[in-house]
Short mmCIF file of C-alpha atoms in Angstrom, two decimals:
data_model
loop_
_atom_site.label_atom_id
_atom_site.label_comp_id
_atom_site.label_asym_id
_atom_site.label_seq_id
_atom_site.Cartn_x
_atom_site.Cartn_y
_atom_site.Cartn_z
CA UNK A 12 167.25 276.87 167.80
CA UNK A 13 164.61 276.52 170.48
CA UNK A 14 162.34 279.53 170.70
CA UNK A 15 160.52 280.71 173.82
CA UNK A 16 157.30 279.43 172.19
CA UNK A 17 158.77 275.95 171.68
CA UNK A 18 159.84 275.85 175.32
CA UNK A 19 156.36 276.85 176.55
CA UNK A 20 154.46 274.52 174.22
CA UNK A 21 155.13 271.54 176.45
CA UNK A 22 154.97 273.45 179.74
CA UNK A 23 152.08 273.07 182.16
CA UNK A 24 149.52 275.83 182.60
CA UNK A 25 150.94 277.39 185.83
CA UNK A 26 154.38 277.66 184.19
CA UNK A 27 152.95 279.26 181.06
CA UNK A 28 150.97 281.76 183.14
CA UNK A 29 153.99 282.56 185.32
CA UNK A 30 156.09 283.32 182.23
CA UNK A 31 153.38 285.58 180.82
CA UNK A 32 152.81 287.33 184.17
CA UNK A 33 156.53 287.99 184.57
CA UNK A 34 156.64 289.56 181.12
CA UNK A 35 158.97 286.88 179.79
CA UNK A 36 156.52 285.73 177.11
CA UNK A 37 154.57 288.19 174.97
CA UNK A 38 153.74 285.99 171.96
CA UNK A 39 150.59 284.36 170.65
CA UNK A 40 148.85 281.61 172.62
CA UNK A 41 147.69 279.18 169.89
CA UNK A 42 148.78 275.73 171.04
CA UNK A 43 149.72 276.81 174.60
CA UNK A 44 148.13 275.48 177.81
CA UNK A 45 146.60 272.67 175.73
CA UNK A 46 143.10 271.58 176.73
CA UNK A 47 142.20 274.84 178.49
CA UNK A 48 139.67 277.40 177.36
CA UNK A 49 141.27 280.53 175.89
CA UNK A 50 139.47 283.86 175.83
CA UNK A 51 139.30 287.23 174.12
CA UNK A 52 139.47 290.07 176.66
CA UNK A 53 137.62 293.39 176.80
CA UNK A 54 138.14 295.78 179.71
CA UNK A 55 135.83 298.79 180.09
CA UNK A 56 134.83 301.40 182.66
CA UNK A 57 131.77 300.32 184.68
CA UNK A 58 129.73 303.09 183.01
CA UNK A 59 129.86 301.08 179.76
CA UNK A 60 129.80 297.60 181.32
CA UNK A 61 126.05 296.93 181.46
CA UNK A 62 125.52 297.93 177.83
CA UNK A 63 128.51 295.88 176.68
CA UNK A 64 127.26 292.87 178.65
CA UNK A 65 123.84 293.28 177.01
CA UNK A 66 125.56 293.43 173.62
CA UNK A 67 127.25 290.09 174.39
CA UNK A 68 124.02 288.50 175.68
CA UNK A 69 122.18 289.56 172.52
CA UNK A 70 124.92 288.39 170.16
CA UNK A 71 126.13 285.13 171.69
CA UNK A 72 127.55 283.71 168.45
CA UNK A 73 130.18 286.43 167.89
CA UNK A 74 130.40 287.37 171.61
CA UNK A 75 130.14 284.24 173.81
CA UNK A 76 130.63 285.59 177.33
CA UNK A 77 132.62 283.19 179.50
CA UNK A 78 133.60 285.42 182.45
CA UNK A 79 133.15 288.88 183.98
CA UNK A 80 135.15 290.42 186.82
CA UNK A 81 133.72 292.34 189.74
CA UNK A 82 134.10 296.08 189.26
CA UNK A 83 137.64 297.07 190.24
CA UNK A 84 138.73 293.51 191.05
CA UNK A 85 141.40 292.35 188.57
CA UNK A 86 141.11 288.68 189.60
CA UNK A 87 138.96 286.53 187.29
CA UNK A 88 137.66 284.29 190.09
CA UNK A 89 135.31 282.13 188.02
CA UNK A 90 137.94 281.41 185.33
CA UNK A 91 140.87 280.32 187.47
CA UNK A 92 142.45 280.02 190.91
CA UNK A 93 144.89 282.85 190.27
CA UNK A 94 144.21 284.91 187.14
CA UNK A 95 145.17 288.58 187.31
CA UNK A 96 143.74 290.27 184.23
CA UNK A 97 146.29 293.12 184.53
CA UNK A 98 149.24 290.85 183.71
CA UNK A 99 148.15 287.40 182.57
CA UNK A 100 147.46 288.21 178.91
CA UNK A 101 150.68 288.21 176.80
CA UNK A 102 149.92 291.53 175.09
CA UNK A 103 147.20 294.19 175.27
CA UNK A 104 145.75 296.76 172.88
CA UNK A 105 144.69 300.11 174.32
CA UNK A 106 141.83 302.07 172.75
CA UNK A 107 140.87 305.64 173.66
CA UNK A 108 137.56 306.97 172.33
CA UNK A 109 137.38 303.97 170.02
CA UNK A 110 140.81 304.42 168.43
CA UNK A 111 143.77 302.11 168.89
CA UNK A 112 146.40 304.07 170.78
CA UNK A 113 149.04 301.40 171.27
CA UNK A 114 149.98 298.06 172.80
CA UNK A 115 151.42 297.06 176.17
CA UNK A 116 152.80 293.89 177.79
CA UNK A 117 150.77 294.56 180.96
CA UNK A 118 148.22 297.12 182.16
CA UNK A 119 149.03 297.44 185.86
CA UNK A 120 149.38 301.22 185.44
CA UNK A 121 146.05 301.56 183.59
CA UNK A 122 143.79 299.46 185.83
CA UNK A 123 141.49 301.53 188.06
CA UNK A 124 138.78 300.83 190.64
CA UNK A 125 135.94 301.36 188.17
CA UNK A 126 137.02 298.80 185.59
CA UNK A 127 135.24 295.62 184.55
CA UNK A 128 136.98 292.84 182.61
CA UNK A 129 135.06 290.59 180.20
CA UNK A 130 136.30 287.28 178.79
CA UNK A 131 134.76 285.96 175.54
CA UNK A 132 135.25 282.47 174.14
CA UNK A 133 137.42 282.12 171.02
CA UNK A 134 137.66 279.87 167.99
CA UNK A 135 140.67 277.86 169.21
CA UNK A 136 138.30 275.48 171.01
CA UNK A 137 136.36 274.34 167.96
CA UNK A 138 139.47 274.43 165.76
CA UNK A 139 141.13 271.89 168.08
CA UNK A 140 138.04 269.71 167.86
CA UNK A 141 137.95 269.94 164.04
CA UNK A 142 141.63 269.03 163.74
CA UNK A 143 141.22 266.12 166.17
CA UNK A 144 138.46 264.85 163.90
CA UNK A 145 140.89 264.98 160.97
CA UNK A 146 139.42 268.08 159.33
CA UNK A 147 142.46 270.09 158.19
CA UNK A 148 142.68 273.86 158.73
CA UNK A 149 144.77 275.59 156.10
CA UNK A 150 145.63 278.68 158.17
CA UNK A 151 146.92 276.52 161.04
CA UNK A 152 148.98 274.28 158.77
CA UNK A 153 150.44 277.33 157.01
CA UNK A 154 150.88 279.44 160.14
CA UNK A 155 148.83 282.35 158.86
CA UNK A 156 145.97 284.30 160.46
CA UNK A 157 142.47 283.10 159.58
CA UNK A 158 140.78 285.44 157.03
CA UNK A 159 138.01 287.59 158.55
CA UNK A 160 135.28 289.58 156.79
CA UNK A 161 132.65 292.19 157.56
CA UNK A 162 129.17 290.90 156.65
CA UNK A 163 125.81 292.57 156.04
CA UNK A 164 124.32 290.85 159.12
CA UNK A 165 123.25 293.33 161.78
CA UNK A 166 124.05 292.47 165.38
CA UNK A 167 121.39 293.33 167.97
CA UNK A 168 122.54 296.69 169.36
CA UNK A 169 122.89 297.62 173.05
CA UNK A 170 123.28 301.28 173.94
CA UNK A 171 126.12 302.70 171.85
CA UNK A 172 127.47 299.22 171.04
CA UNK A 173 126.44 298.28 167.51
CA UNK A 174 128.10 296.43 164.66
CA UNK A 175 127.64 294.25 161.63
CA UNK A 176 128.76 290.70 162.37
CA UNK A 177 132.38 289.86 161.52
CA UNK A 178 133.02 286.27 160.42
CA UNK A 179 136.07 284.08 159.99
CA UNK A 180 136.37 281.76 156.97
CA UNK A 181 137.68 278.21 156.76
CA UNK A 182 137.75 275.98 153.67
CA UNK A 183 136.07 272.61 154.18
CA UNK A 184 135.77 269.61 151.87
CA UNK A 185 132.08 269.04 150.98
CA UNK A 186 132.30 265.49 152.36
CA UNK A 187 133.20 266.86 155.81
CA UNK A 188 130.84 269.84 155.89
CA UNK A 189 128.05 268.26 157.95
CA UNK A 190 130.57 266.90 160.41
CA UNK A 191 132.33 270.28 160.73
CA UNK A 192 128.99 271.91 161.50
CA UNK A 193 128.01 269.23 163.99
CA UNK A 194 131.35 269.42 165.82
CA UNK A 195 131.44 273.20 166.12
CA UNK A 196 127.78 273.32 167.23
CA UNK A 197 128.91 271.47 170.36
CA UNK A 198 130.88 274.54 171.46
CA UNK A 199 128.45 277.42 171.98
CA UNK A 200 131.12 279.17 174.07
CA UNK A 201 133.40 279.14 170.99
CA UNK A 202 131.02 280.64 168.37
CA UNK A 203 129.02 277.40 167.89
CA UNK A 204 127.82 276.25 164.48
CA UNK A 205 128.77 278.23 161.34
CA UNK A 206 126.43 281.05 160.38
CA UNK A 207 126.77 280.40 156.63
CA UNK A 208 128.50 278.34 153.97
CA UNK A 209 128.81 278.35 150.23
CA UNK A 210 127.61 281.74 149.02
CA UNK A 211 129.69 284.58 150.46
CA UNK A 212 127.69 287.24 148.59
CA UNK A 213 124.54 286.21 150.48
CA UNK A 214 126.11 287.59 153.66
CA UNK A 215 127.61 290.63 151.97
CA UNK A 216 131.12 289.36 151.20
CA UNK A 217 132.01 290.37 147.65
CA UNK A 218 135.58 289.08 147.39
CA UNK A 219 136.80 286.21 149.56
CA UNK A 220 140.37 286.69 148.32
CA UNK A 221 140.52 290.06 150.11
CA UNK A 222 139.73 289.64 153.83
CA UNK A 223 139.12 292.72 156.02
CA UNK A 224 141.41 291.22 158.68
CA UNK A 225 143.89 288.33 158.66
CA UNK A 226 145.53 286.68 155.67
CA UNK A 227 144.03 285.50 152.35
CA UNK A 228 143.46 281.75 152.04
CA UNK A 229 143.31 279.74 148.81
CA UNK A 230 140.15 277.73 148.16
CA UNK A 231 141.07 274.37 146.62
CA UNK A 232 138.94 273.02 143.78
CA UNK A 233 135.58 271.90 145.16
CA UNK A 234 136.16 273.19 148.71
CA UNK A 235 133.34 275.09 150.41
CA UNK A 236 133.98 278.38 152.20
CA UNK A 237 132.45 278.11 155.69
CA UNK A 238 131.85 281.18 157.87
CA UNK A 239 131.78 281.30 161.66
CA UNK A 240 130.86 284.30 163.84
CA UNK A 241 134.08 285.98 164.92
CA UNK A 242 135.40 287.62 168.08
CA UNK A 243 136.50 290.68 166.12
CA UNK A 244 132.82 291.72 166.12
CA UNK A 245 132.92 293.24 169.64
CA UNK A 246 136.03 295.20 168.61
CA UNK A 247 134.00 296.86 165.84
CA UNK A 248 131.19 297.55 168.32
CA UNK A 249 133.69 299.15 170.70
CA UNK A 250 134.99 301.39 167.91
CA UNK A 251 131.37 302.48 167.35
CA UNK A 252 130.69 303.09 171.05
CA UNK A 253 134.03 304.90 171.47
CA UNK A 254 134.31 304.62 175.27
CA UNK A 255 136.93 306.91 176.84
CA UNK A 256 139.15 303.87 177.55
CA UNK A 257 138.98 300.27 176.46
CA UNK A 258 141.67 297.62 176.78
CA UNK A 259 141.60 294.36 174.82
CA UNK A 260 143.97 291.45 174.27
CA UNK A 261 146.18 291.84 171.21
CA UNK A 262 144.71 289.54 168.51
CA UNK A 263 145.98 285.97 168.92
CA UNK A 264 147.40 286.80 172.36
CA UNK A 265 144.64 285.31 174.51
CA UNK A 266 143.97 284.76 178.17
CA UNK A 267 144.50 281.07 178.97
CA UNK A 268 142.00 280.07 181.68
CA UNK A 269 141.93 277.12 184.12
CA UNK A 270 138.65 275.94 182.56
CA UNK A 271 138.71 272.69 180.55
CA UNK A 272 138.01 273.33 176.89
CA UNK A 273 135.14 270.81 176.85
CA UNK A 274 133.38 272.23 179.93
CA UNK A 275 129.59 272.38 180.07
CA UNK A 276 129.77 275.78 181.81
CA UNK A 277 132.84 278.04 182.02
CA UNK A 278 132.82 278.40 185.78
CA UNK A 279 135.39 277.06 188.21
CA UNK A 280 133.75 274.81 190.77
CA UNK A 281 135.14 273.99 194.22
CA UNK A 282 135.74 270.39 193.05
CA UNK A 283 138.04 271.40 190.18
CA UNK B 3 83.03 272.39 181.15
CA UNK B 4 85.70 274.12 179.09
CA UNK B 5 88.05 276.21 181.20
CA UNK B 6 89.97 279.28 180.00
CA UNK B 7 93.12 277.13 180.07
CA UNK B 8 91.55 274.47 177.84
CA UNK B 9 90.51 277.15 175.38
CA UNK B 10 94.03 278.61 175.23
CA UNK B 11 95.82 275.28 175.01
CA UNK B 12 95.10 274.97 171.31
CA UNK B 13 95.37 278.69 170.55
CA UNK B 14 98.27 280.15 168.60
CA UNK B 15 100.91 282.24 170.32
CA UNK B 16 99.60 285.71 169.35
CA UNK B 17 96.15 284.79 170.69
CA UNK B 18 97.58 283.48 173.97
CA UNK B 19 99.67 286.63 174.41
CA UNK B 20 96.71 288.87 173.60
CA UNK B 21 94.58 287.14 176.25
CA UNK B 22 97.34 287.52 178.84
CA UNK B 23 98.01 291.15 177.90
CA UNK B 24 94.33 292.01 178.19
CA UNK B 25 94.21 290.48 181.65
CA UNK B 26 91.78 287.79 180.58
CA UNK B 27 94.15 284.94 181.47
CA UNK B 28 96.15 284.93 184.70
CA UNK B 29 96.88 281.21 185.07
CA UNK B 30 99.97 279.04 184.67
CA UNK B 31 101.63 278.62 181.28
CA UNK B 32 102.68 274.94 181.27
CA UNK B 33 101.50 273.53 177.95
CA UNK B 34 100.64 276.92 176.38
CA UNK B 35 102.25 278.38 173.23
CA UNK B 36 103.64 274.91 172.50
CA UNK B 37 107.11 274.83 170.98
CA UNK B 38 108.14 278.28 172.22
CA UNK B 39 110.74 279.07 174.85
CA UNK B 40 109.22 280.10 178.18
CA UNK B 41 111.13 282.22 180.67
CA UNK B 42 111.38 283.19 184.33
CA UNK B 43 111.33 286.97 184.75
CA UNK B 44 113.29 289.23 187.11
CA UNK B 45 112.89 293.03 186.96
CA UNK B 46 115.29 295.22 188.91
CA UNK B 47 116.41 298.84 189.12
CA UNK B 48 119.47 299.54 186.94
CA UNK B 49 121.57 300.07 190.08
CA UNK B 50 121.33 296.32 190.75
CA UNK B 51 121.30 295.16 187.12
CA UNK B 52 125.03 294.70 186.47
CA UNK B 53 125.54 292.64 189.63
CA UNK B 54 122.47 290.52 188.90
CA UNK B 55 123.66 289.95 185.33
CA UNK B 56 127.06 288.90 186.69
CA UNK B 57 125.29 286.51 189.08
CA UNK B 58 123.52 284.91 186.11
CA UNK B 59 126.70 284.72 184.01
CA UNK B 60 128.54 283.01 186.88
CA UNK B 61 125.73 280.56 187.62
CA UNK B 62 124.45 279.57 184.19
CA UNK B 63 122.93 276.24 185.30
CA UNK B 64 120.39 277.73 187.74
CA UNK B 65 120.23 281.13 185.96
CA UNK B 66 120.44 280.68 182.17
CA UNK B 67 120.04 284.21 180.84
CA UNK B 68 118.00 284.31 177.63
CA UNK B 69 117.13 288.00 177.36
CA UNK B 70 117.72 291.44 178.90
CA UNK B 71 115.81 294.65 178.19
CA UNK B 72 117.32 298.04 177.65
CA UNK B 73 117.06 300.20 180.76
CA UNK B 74 113.57 301.70 180.90
CA UNK B 75 112.37 299.97 177.72
CA UNK B 76 109.64 297.42 178.54
CA UNK B 77 109.81 295.74 175.11
CA UNK B 78 111.88 292.53 175.03
CA UNK B 79 113.14 293.08 171.47
CA UNK B 80 115.39 290.02 171.22
CA UNK B 81 112.72 287.62 172.50
CA UNK B 82 109.78 288.59 170.30
CA UNK B 83 108.26 291.00 167.82
CA UNK B 84 105.87 292.50 170.39
CA UNK B 85 106.57 291.50 173.99
CA UNK B 86 105.73 294.10 176.63
CA UNK B 87 107.17 292.89 179.91
CA UNK B 88 104.71 295.07 181.88
CA UNK B 89 101.68 293.06 180.78
CA UNK B 90 102.66 289.87 178.95
CA UNK B 91 103.31 287.66 181.98
CA UNK B 92 100.07 286.18 183.42
CA UNK B 93 100.92 287.11 187.03
CA UNK B 94 103.72 288.93 188.85
CA UNK B 95 105.22 288.80 192.35
CA UNK B 96 106.40 292.08 193.86
CA UNK B 97 109.30 292.12 196.33
CA UNK B 98 110.38 295.15 198.37
CA UNK B 99 113.70 294.94 200.18
CA UNK B 100 113.78 291.21 199.49
CA UNK B 101 110.35 290.43 200.93
CA UNK B 102 107.32 289.33 198.96
CA UNK B 103 104.78 292.12 199.20
CA UNK B 104 102.07 290.80 196.92
CA UNK B 105 101.03 289.75 193.44
CA UNK B 106 99.59 291.63 190.48
CA UNK B 107 98.13 290.78 187.05
CA UNK B 108 100.23 293.51 185.40
CA UNK B 109 102.88 296.04 186.47
CA UNK B 110 102.13 299.03 184.25
CA UNK B 111 101.89 301.24 187.35
CA UNK B 112 105.21 300.00 188.80
CA UNK B 113 107.44 300.20 185.70
CA UNK B 114 109.84 303.17 185.72
CA UNK B 115 112.55 304.55 183.45
CA UNK B 116 115.38 302.97 185.45
CA UNK B 117 114.18 299.36 185.28
CA UNK B 118 115.84 296.41 183.58
CA UNK B 119 114.00 293.16 182.82
CA UNK B 120 115.80 289.82 182.72
CA UNK B 121 114.44 286.60 181.21
CA UNK B 122 115.90 283.26 182.37
CA UNK B 123 115.28 279.90 180.71
CA UNK B 124 113.07 277.42 182.55
CA UNK B 125 112.70 273.67 182.89
CA UNK B 126 109.64 273.34 180.62
CA UNK B 127 111.96 273.01 177.62
CA UNK B 128 113.83 269.93 178.76
CA UNK B 129 110.69 268.46 180.35
CA UNK B 130 108.96 268.53 176.95
CA UNK B 131 111.98 266.82 175.42
CA UNK B 132 112.02 264.14 178.14
CA UNK B 133 108.31 263.42 177.71
CA UNK B 134 108.66 263.29 173.93
CA UNK B 135 111.34 260.64 174.45
CA UNK B 136 108.87 258.65 176.53
CA UNK B 137 110.44 259.42 179.91
CA UNK B 138 107.44 260.01 182.21
CA UNK B 139 107.35 262.93 184.65
CA UNK B 140 105.28 262.19 187.73
CA UNK B 141 104.55 265.81 188.67
CA UNK B 142 103.23 266.56 185.17
CA UNK B 143 101.07 263.43 185.05
CA UNK B 144 99.68 264.19 188.50
CA UNK B 145 99.35 267.94 187.99
CA UNK B 146 101.48 268.87 191.01
CA UNK B 147 104.42 271.27 191.34
CA UNK B 148 107.86 269.70 190.98
CA UNK B 149 109.61 269.32 194.39
CA UNK B 150 112.46 271.78 194.94
CA UNK B 151 115.23 271.71 197.55
CA UNK B 152 117.95 273.94 198.96
CA UNK B 153 121.38 272.29 198.55
CA UNK B 154 124.79 272.82 200.15
CA UNK B 155 126.25 273.94 196.80
CA UNK B 156 127.43 277.56 196.86
CA UNK B 157 126.66 279.69 193.84
CA UNK B 158 129.38 282.10 192.71
CA UNK B 159 128.36 285.41 194.31
CA UNK B 160 128.09 288.79 192.55
CA UNK B 161 127.84 291.90 194.71
CA UNK B 162 125.00 291.38 197.18
CA UNK B 163 123.52 288.51 195.14
CA UNK B 164 124.46 285.22 196.79
CA UNK B 165 122.73 281.91 197.33
CA UNK B 166 123.06 278.19 197.72
CA UNK B 167 121.85 276.41 194.59
CA UNK B 168 118.20 275.33 194.58
CA UNK B 169 117.44 272.13 192.64
CA UNK B 170 114.30 270.46 191.33
CA UNK B 171 113.88 266.69 191.62
CA UNK B 172 112.44 264.20 189.14
CA UNK B 173 112.27 260.41 189.53
CA UNK B 174 113.84 258.49 186.65
CA UNK B 175 114.02 254.77 185.95
CA UNK B 176 117.68 253.61 186.07
CA UNK B 177 117.38 252.29 182.50
CA UNK B 178 116.55 255.80 181.24
CA UNK B 179 119.01 257.76 183.38
CA UNK B 180 121.79 258.16 180.79
CA UNK B 181 119.24 259.17 178.17
CA UNK B 182 117.62 261.72 180.50
CA UNK B 183 121.03 263.25 181.15
CA UNK B 184 121.93 263.30 177.48
CA UNK B 185 118.63 264.90 176.45
CA UNK B 186 118.67 267.64 179.08
CA UNK B 187 122.34 268.45 178.38
CA UNK B 188 121.20 269.58 174.92
CA UNK B 189 119.35 272.50 176.51
CA UNK B 190 121.89 274.73 178.28
CA UNK B 191 119.29 277.54 178.24
CA UNK B 192 116.98 275.29 180.29
CA UNK B 193 119.35 274.26 183.12
CA UNK B 194 121.24 271.69 181.00
CA UNK B 195 122.35 268.34 182.41
CA UNK B 196 121.42 267.34 185.98
CA UNK B 197 123.83 268.42 188.68
CA UNK B 198 123.43 265.21 190.70
CA UNK B 199 121.60 261.92 190.95
CA UNK B 200 121.26 259.14 193.45
CA UNK B 201 122.54 260.45 196.77
CA UNK B 202 120.57 263.49 197.96
CA UNK B 203 122.63 263.81 201.16
CA UNK B 204 125.77 264.43 199.09
CA UNK B 205 124.29 267.76 198.02
CA UNK B 206 122.86 268.57 201.44
CA UNK B 207 119.31 267.27 201.05
CA UNK B 208 118.38 265.32 204.17
CA UNK B 209 114.76 264.37 203.44
CA UNK B 210 113.48 264.13 199.88
CA UNK B 211 109.92 263.63 201.12
CA UNK B 212 109.91 267.21 202.44
CA UNK B 213 110.74 269.69 199.65
CA UNK B 214 111.47 273.34 200.47
CA UNK B 215 109.16 274.42 197.60
CA UNK B 216 106.60 272.54 195.51
CA UNK B 217 104.87 269.28 196.30
CA UNK B 218 106.27 265.96 197.61
CA UNK B 219 106.73 263.23 195.00
CA UNK B 220 106.75 259.47 195.65
CA UNK B 221 109.84 257.56 194.53
CA UNK B 222 108.79 254.20 193.07
CA UNK B 223 110.84 251.11 193.93
CA UNK B 224 114.18 251.30 192.15
CA UNK B 225 113.71 254.81 190.76
CA UNK B 226 116.60 257.24 190.98
CA UNK B 227 116.11 260.80 192.25
CA UNK B 228 117.67 263.17 189.70
CA UNK B 229 118.42 266.80 190.53
CA UNK B 230 118.54 269.71 188.09
CA UNK B 231 119.59 273.31 188.86
CA UNK B 232 116.43 275.34 189.44
CA UNK B 233 115.22 278.82 188.57
CA UNK B 234 114.17 279.44 192.18
CA UNK B 235 117.89 280.01 192.89
CA UNK B 236 117.88 283.65 191.68
CA UNK B 237 114.83 284.27 193.87
CA UNK B 238 116.87 283.25 196.94
CA UNK B 239 119.74 285.48 195.75
CA UNK B 240 117.31 288.39 195.40
CA UNK B 241 116.06 287.83 198.94
CA UNK B 242 119.69 288.03 200.09
CA UNK B 243 120.43 291.18 198.07
CA UNK B 244 117.17 292.81 199.18
CA UNK B 245 116.94 295.47 196.44
CA UNK B 246 114.39 298.23 197.14
CA UNK B 247 112.09 296.83 194.44
CA UNK B 248 112.14 293.60 192.48
CA UNK B 249 109.36 292.16 190.33
CA UNK B 250 109.31 288.53 189.20
CA UNK B 251 106.85 286.26 187.42
CA UNK B 252 104.61 284.29 189.79
CA UNK B 253 105.98 280.72 189.85
CA UNK B 254 104.61 278.68 186.95
CA UNK B 255 103.25 281.84 185.29
CA UNK B 256 105.99 282.37 182.71
CA UNK B 257 106.68 284.71 179.85
CA UNK B 258 106.05 282.86 176.57
CA UNK B 259 108.56 284.13 173.99
CA UNK B 260 108.56 284.00 170.17
CA UNK B 261 111.78 281.95 170.27
CA UNK B 262 111.59 278.29 169.19
CA UNK B 263 112.28 275.96 172.10
CA UNK B 264 115.06 274.17 170.20
CA UNK B 265 116.91 277.37 169.19
CA UNK B 266 120.71 277.44 169.17
CA UNK B 267 120.66 281.00 170.55
CA UNK B 268 117.65 282.76 172.12
CA UNK B 269 117.74 285.80 169.88
CA UNK B 270 115.16 286.81 167.30
CA UNK B 271 116.76 287.19 163.89
CA UNK B 272 115.39 289.27 160.99
CA UNK B 273 114.70 286.05 159.05
CA UNK B 274 112.37 284.64 161.71
#
């Protein structure tokens, strides 16, 4: 049986985007549009936009900003030739006053003239690079969601946006640890180098078998738990700020941009 | 004769900042506070802040954002333990409606509750790295200002902020060109890799002996002209946007931050 995901996996980027825009694909985007930068999405009223943008600037490891729309303009001009943020994400979460109200396949009916859309880099980029280097990722091989944890590390606040840093955990063989750090450091727009390894309690994680989000992951004998800053952090900050309306992507259901994953800067240039 | 600059060159960072804050030093900062990130400064009313921040996000090579104040708060909390943006830059330029009105040694009398201060990375960082690698820089050795040129490369606009990219030029021996590119690419917060080398006319520069800013520089036989995105670009965008008030550092008279020059992210952490 060929699923819709299987069919899209080998499709080119315009075809994938067309299927998502038409509402014919509402699944996760891991492995789709190969080689292109994928992004977490946060949409807020302009009244909250400057503070949220400051929060991202001050916390670039969990919140690497890769694109921002003009106020009221749903087209993400610097991220692609034809990206409409109201329809080009497979599934959206809708928050009112900081609480998840529900999900939607598009947000055409919610978009207004005072909205600003933010795109933040995600971990797919460095995960691809790790796997290409032959560093296995258990959660990918076992088709589970990476385990994520609240830490005791304070983010730099901005206005009402404040949060402890959330991290994702991957198990790495000690012989590959330096290489894993070096590879991920190359991708500052995808959380960069890990923020910690080895001693979860030092960053406030008391039980690595019980993640706050995602699925548990076994740690094989001798493997080191490695922690990267995670894109769930801004979601916690949004819950704290409790803006009247906030729309995000549904976890795992990212925006696929036109930007090459190994770009120096995430901005479309006339030559591309 | 020992000048004030000579005296400060060997001083530690708190002493340098204290001298600047007290108004006892109003000179350029090249070579001061060695090892610390220096920054271009742009101060704007909040009404223009979101658009300016979008301009920086969309044009990270000329405008690498390293810090943003809270509205009305003159302390740059993420860049240092005690940085007051009203007094800690040696000299300021004051623009009204996009036109340079004058300079001042501090701006305590101009700062208001609706102002936002932006800090942008500058070329000192990668210049230090080039010199440490033994790649000579003519303008440093000859104590002149690096030549800067308008190009035909459009920046991505944001609101009223729009500009062609301004670049700075350095002459590099062909045998060191790859190394110069590799070294500067390591510093995305200091303009990153060059945007062009070799053929000035391809980026709209018709006469490299006549820079639009700075001093002319001779090109020795066989040397390659190399062009990096330049922090004068936002100044041109500000002239275009013509906000009622804008305050910048005076060229060469930078803010010296507490952040190490080789930081992964330009944010003070509790451990530092």
